[in-house]
PDB file of C-alpha atoms (C1' of nucleotides) in Angstrom:
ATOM      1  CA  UNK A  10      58.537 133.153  82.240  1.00 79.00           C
ATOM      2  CA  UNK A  11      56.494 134.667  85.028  1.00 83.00           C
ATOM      3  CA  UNK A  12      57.180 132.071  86.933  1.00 88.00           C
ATOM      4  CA  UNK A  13      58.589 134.443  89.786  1.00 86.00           C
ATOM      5  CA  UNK A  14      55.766 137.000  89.597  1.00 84.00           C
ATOM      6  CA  UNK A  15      54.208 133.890  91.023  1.00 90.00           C
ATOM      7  CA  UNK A  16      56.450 133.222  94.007  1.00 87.00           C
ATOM      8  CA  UNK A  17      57.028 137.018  94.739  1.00 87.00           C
ATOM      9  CA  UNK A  18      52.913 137.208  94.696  1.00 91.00           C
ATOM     10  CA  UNK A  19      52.952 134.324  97.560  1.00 91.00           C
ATOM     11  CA  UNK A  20      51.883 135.047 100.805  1.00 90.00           C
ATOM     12  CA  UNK A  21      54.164 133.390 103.198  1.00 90.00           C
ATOM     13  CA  UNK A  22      55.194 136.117 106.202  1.00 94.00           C
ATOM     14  CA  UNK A  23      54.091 136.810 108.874  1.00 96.00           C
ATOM     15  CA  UNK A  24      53.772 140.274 110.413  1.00 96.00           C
ATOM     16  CA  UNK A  25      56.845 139.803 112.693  1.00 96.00           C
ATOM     17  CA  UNK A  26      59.016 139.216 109.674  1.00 96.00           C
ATOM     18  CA  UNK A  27      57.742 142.037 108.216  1.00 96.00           C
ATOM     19  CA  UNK A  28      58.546 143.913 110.790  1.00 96.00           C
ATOM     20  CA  UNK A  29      62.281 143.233 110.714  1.00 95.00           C
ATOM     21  CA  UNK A  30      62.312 143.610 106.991  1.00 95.00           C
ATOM     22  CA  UNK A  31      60.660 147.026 106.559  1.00 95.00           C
ATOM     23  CA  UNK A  32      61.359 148.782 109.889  1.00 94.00           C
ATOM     24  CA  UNK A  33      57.823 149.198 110.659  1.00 95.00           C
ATOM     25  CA  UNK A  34      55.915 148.664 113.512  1.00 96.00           C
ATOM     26  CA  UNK A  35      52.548 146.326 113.339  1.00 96.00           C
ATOM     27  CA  UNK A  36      50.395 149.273 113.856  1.00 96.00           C
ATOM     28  CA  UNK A  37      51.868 151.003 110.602  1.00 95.00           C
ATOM     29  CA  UNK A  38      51.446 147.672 108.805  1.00 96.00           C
ATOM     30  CA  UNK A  39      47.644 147.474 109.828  1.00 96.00           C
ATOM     31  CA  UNK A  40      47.112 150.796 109.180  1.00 95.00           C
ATOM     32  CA  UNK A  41      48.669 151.060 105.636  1.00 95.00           C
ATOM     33  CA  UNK A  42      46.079 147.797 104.877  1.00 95.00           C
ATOM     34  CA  UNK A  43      43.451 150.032 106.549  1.00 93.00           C
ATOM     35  CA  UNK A  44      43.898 152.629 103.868  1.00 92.00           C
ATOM     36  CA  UNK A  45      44.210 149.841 101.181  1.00 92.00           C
ATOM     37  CA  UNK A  46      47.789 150.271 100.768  1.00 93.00           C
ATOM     38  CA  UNK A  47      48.712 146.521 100.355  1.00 94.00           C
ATOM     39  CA  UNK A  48      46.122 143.645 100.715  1.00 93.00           C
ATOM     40  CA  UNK A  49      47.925 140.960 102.617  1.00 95.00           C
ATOM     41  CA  UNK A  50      46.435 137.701 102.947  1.00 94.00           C
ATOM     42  CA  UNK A  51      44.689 136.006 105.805  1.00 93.00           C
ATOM     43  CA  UNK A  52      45.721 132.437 106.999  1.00 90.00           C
ATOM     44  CA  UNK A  53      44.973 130.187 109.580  1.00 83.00           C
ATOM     45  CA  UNK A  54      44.011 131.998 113.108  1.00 89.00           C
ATOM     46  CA  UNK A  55      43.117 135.343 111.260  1.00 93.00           C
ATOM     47  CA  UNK A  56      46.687 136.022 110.810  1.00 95.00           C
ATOM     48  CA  UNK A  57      48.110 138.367 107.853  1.00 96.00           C
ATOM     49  CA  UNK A  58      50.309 136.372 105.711  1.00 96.00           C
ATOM     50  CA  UNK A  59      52.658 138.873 103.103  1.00 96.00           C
ATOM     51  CA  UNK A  60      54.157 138.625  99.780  1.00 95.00           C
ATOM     52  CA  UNK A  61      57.590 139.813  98.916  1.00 95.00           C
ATOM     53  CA  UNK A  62      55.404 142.320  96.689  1.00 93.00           C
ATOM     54  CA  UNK A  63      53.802 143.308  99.873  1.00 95.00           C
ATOM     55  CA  UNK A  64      57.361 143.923 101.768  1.00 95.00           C
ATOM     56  CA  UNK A  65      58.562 146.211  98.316  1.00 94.00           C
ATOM     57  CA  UNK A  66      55.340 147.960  98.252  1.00 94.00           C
ATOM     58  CA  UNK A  67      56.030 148.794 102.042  1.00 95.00           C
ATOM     59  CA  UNK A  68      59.274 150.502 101.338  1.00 95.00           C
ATOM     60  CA  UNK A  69      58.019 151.969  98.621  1.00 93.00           C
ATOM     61  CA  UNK A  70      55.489 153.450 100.999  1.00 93.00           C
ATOM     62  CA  UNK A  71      58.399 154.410 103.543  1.00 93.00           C
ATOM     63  CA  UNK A  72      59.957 156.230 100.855  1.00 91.00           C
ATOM     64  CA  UNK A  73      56.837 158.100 100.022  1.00 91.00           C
ATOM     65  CA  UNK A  74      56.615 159.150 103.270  1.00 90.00           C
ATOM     66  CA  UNK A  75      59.979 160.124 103.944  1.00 89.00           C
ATOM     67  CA  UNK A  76      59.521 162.121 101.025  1.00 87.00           C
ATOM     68  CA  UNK A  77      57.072 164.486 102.780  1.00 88.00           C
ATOM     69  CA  UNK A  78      54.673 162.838 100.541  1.00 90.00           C
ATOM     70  CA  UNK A  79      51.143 162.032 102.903  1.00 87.00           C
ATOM     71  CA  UNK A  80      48.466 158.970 102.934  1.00 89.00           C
ATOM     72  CA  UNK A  81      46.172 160.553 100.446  1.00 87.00           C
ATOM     73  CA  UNK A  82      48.930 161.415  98.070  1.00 89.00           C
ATOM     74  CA  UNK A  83      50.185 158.144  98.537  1.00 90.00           C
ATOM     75  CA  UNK A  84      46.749 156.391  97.609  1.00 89.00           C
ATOM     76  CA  UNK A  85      46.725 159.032  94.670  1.00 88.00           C
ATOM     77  CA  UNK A  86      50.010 157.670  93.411  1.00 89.00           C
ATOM     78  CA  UNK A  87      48.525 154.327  93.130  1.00 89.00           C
ATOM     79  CA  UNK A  88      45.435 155.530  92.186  1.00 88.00           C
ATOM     80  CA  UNK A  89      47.184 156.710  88.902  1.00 87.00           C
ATOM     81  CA  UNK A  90      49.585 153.539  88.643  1.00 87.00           C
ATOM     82  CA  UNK A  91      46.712 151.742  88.624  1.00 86.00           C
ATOM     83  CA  UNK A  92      44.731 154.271  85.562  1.00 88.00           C
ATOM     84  CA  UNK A  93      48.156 154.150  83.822  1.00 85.00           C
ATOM     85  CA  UNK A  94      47.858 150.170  83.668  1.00 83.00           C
ATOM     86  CA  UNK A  95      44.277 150.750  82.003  1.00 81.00           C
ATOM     87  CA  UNK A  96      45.473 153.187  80.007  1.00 79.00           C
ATOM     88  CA  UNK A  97      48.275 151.328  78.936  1.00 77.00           C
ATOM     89  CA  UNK A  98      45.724 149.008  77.258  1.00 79.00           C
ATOM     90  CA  UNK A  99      43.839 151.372  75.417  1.00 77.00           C
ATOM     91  CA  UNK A 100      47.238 153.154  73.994  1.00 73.00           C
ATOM     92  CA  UNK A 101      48.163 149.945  72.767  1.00 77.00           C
ATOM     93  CA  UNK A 102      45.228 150.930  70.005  1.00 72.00           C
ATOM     94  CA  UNK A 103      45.599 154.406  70.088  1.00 71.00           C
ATOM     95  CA  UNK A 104      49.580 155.961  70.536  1.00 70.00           C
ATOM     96  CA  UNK A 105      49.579 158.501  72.449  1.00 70.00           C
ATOM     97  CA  UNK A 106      50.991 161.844  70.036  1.00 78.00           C
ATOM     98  CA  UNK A 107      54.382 163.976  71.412  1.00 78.00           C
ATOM     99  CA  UNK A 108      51.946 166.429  72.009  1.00 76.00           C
ATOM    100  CA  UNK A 109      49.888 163.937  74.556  1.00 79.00           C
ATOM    101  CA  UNK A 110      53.129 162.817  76.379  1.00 86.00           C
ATOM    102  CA  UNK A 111      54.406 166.721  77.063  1.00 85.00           C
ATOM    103  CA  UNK A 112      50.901 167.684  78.637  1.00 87.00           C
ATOM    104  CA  UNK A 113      50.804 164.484  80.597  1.00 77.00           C
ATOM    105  CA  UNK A 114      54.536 164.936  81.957  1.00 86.00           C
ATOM    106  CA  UNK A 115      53.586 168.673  82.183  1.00 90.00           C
ATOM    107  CA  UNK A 116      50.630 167.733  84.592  1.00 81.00           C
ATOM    108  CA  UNK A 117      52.700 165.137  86.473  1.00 79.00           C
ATOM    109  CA  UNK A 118      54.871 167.688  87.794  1.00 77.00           C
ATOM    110  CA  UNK A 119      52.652 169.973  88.738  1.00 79.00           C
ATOM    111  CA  UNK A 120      50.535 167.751  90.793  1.00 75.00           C
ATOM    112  CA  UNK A 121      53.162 165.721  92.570  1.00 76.00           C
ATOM    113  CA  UNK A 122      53.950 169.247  93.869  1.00 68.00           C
ATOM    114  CA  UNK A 123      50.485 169.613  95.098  1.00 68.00           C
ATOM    115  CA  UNK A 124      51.122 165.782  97.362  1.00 69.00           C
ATOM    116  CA  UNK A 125      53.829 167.683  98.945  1.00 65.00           C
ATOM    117  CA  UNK A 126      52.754 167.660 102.480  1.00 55.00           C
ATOM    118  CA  UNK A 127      52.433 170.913 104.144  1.00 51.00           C
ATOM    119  CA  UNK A 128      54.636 170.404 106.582  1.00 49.00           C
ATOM    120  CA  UNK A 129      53.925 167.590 109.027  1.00 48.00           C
ATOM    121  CA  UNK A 130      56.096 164.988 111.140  1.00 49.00           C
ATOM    122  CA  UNK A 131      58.476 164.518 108.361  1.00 46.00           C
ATOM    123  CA  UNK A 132      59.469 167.672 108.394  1.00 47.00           C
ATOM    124  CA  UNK A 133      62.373 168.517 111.022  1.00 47.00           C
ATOM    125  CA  UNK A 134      62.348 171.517 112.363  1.00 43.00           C
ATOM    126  CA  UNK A 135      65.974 171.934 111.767  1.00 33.00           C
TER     127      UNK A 135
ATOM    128  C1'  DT B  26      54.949 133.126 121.794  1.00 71.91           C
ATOM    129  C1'  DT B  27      52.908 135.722 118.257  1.00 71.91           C
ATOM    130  C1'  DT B  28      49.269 138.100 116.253  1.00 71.91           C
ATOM    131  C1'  DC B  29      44.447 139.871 116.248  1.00 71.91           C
ATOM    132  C1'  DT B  30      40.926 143.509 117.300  1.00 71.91           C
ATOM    133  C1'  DC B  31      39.404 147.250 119.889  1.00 71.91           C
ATOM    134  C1'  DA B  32      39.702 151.400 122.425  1.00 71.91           C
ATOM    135  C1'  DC B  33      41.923 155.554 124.651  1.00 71.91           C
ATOM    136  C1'  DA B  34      44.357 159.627 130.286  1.00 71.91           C
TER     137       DA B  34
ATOM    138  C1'  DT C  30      50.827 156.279 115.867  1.00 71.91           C
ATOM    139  C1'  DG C  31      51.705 154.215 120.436  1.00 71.91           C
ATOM    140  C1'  DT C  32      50.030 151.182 123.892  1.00 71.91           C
ATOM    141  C1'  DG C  33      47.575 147.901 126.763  1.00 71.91           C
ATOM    142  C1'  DA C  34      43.762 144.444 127.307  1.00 71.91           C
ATOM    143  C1'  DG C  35      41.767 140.026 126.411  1.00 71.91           C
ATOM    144  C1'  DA C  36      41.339 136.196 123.202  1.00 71.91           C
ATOM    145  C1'  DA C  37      42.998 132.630 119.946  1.00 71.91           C
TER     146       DA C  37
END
DNA sequence: TTTCTCACA
DNA sequence: TGTGAGAA
């Protein structure tokens, strides 16, 4: 029953609603589409029209970035979501061994250390 | 009225 | 990222 992946996947706001839900302003909005973020959809009169996905995948983002965590570590993240998805496929043939899962979790740490941003607007000087 | 794109003292 | 201009 994916029946709601469906609706969730519509494009029915508008920017101004998704400003209210997410707390962001336009120019963050465009922006985050700018670096391929989210891919809202265009309606009549050029408009952006956005999903609910769009409005979680904004938070998400939010969180990210509250996080300390920057743009390109962002895209990275989604980057690997999106080789995870693929990979998911292929380990459907082939299981990945314990000794495959402890290097990947091993490497996961280590490099969302390295997204870390070195100290930038999200980090208070207090 | 709302949103779009473009450009920047 | 904010902000204002000019158009739709």
């Amino acid at each position: 029953m994916k029946e709601k992946e469906l609706r969730r996947s519509l494009a029915v706001l508008p920017i101004g609603t998704v400003m209210k839900l997410t707390d962001l302003s336009a120019r963050q909005i465009r922006y985050y589409e700018e670096q391929a973020l989210i891919t809202p959809e265009r309606n009549a009169g050029n408009r952006r029209m956005f999903s609910l996905n769009d409005i979680d995948r904004l938070l998400e983002i939010k969180d990210f970035l509250a996080d300390g965590i920057n743009m390109a570590g962002i895209k990275e993240i989604y980057a690997r979501q999106k080789q995870r998805a693929e990979q998911k496929q292929a380990d459907l043939a082939k299981p990945l061994t314990d000794r495959d899962v402890r290097r990947i979790l091993h490497d996961e740490f280590l490099n969302l250390g390295g997204l870390q941003s070195d100290k930038g607007p999200n980090y208070p000087a207090r």
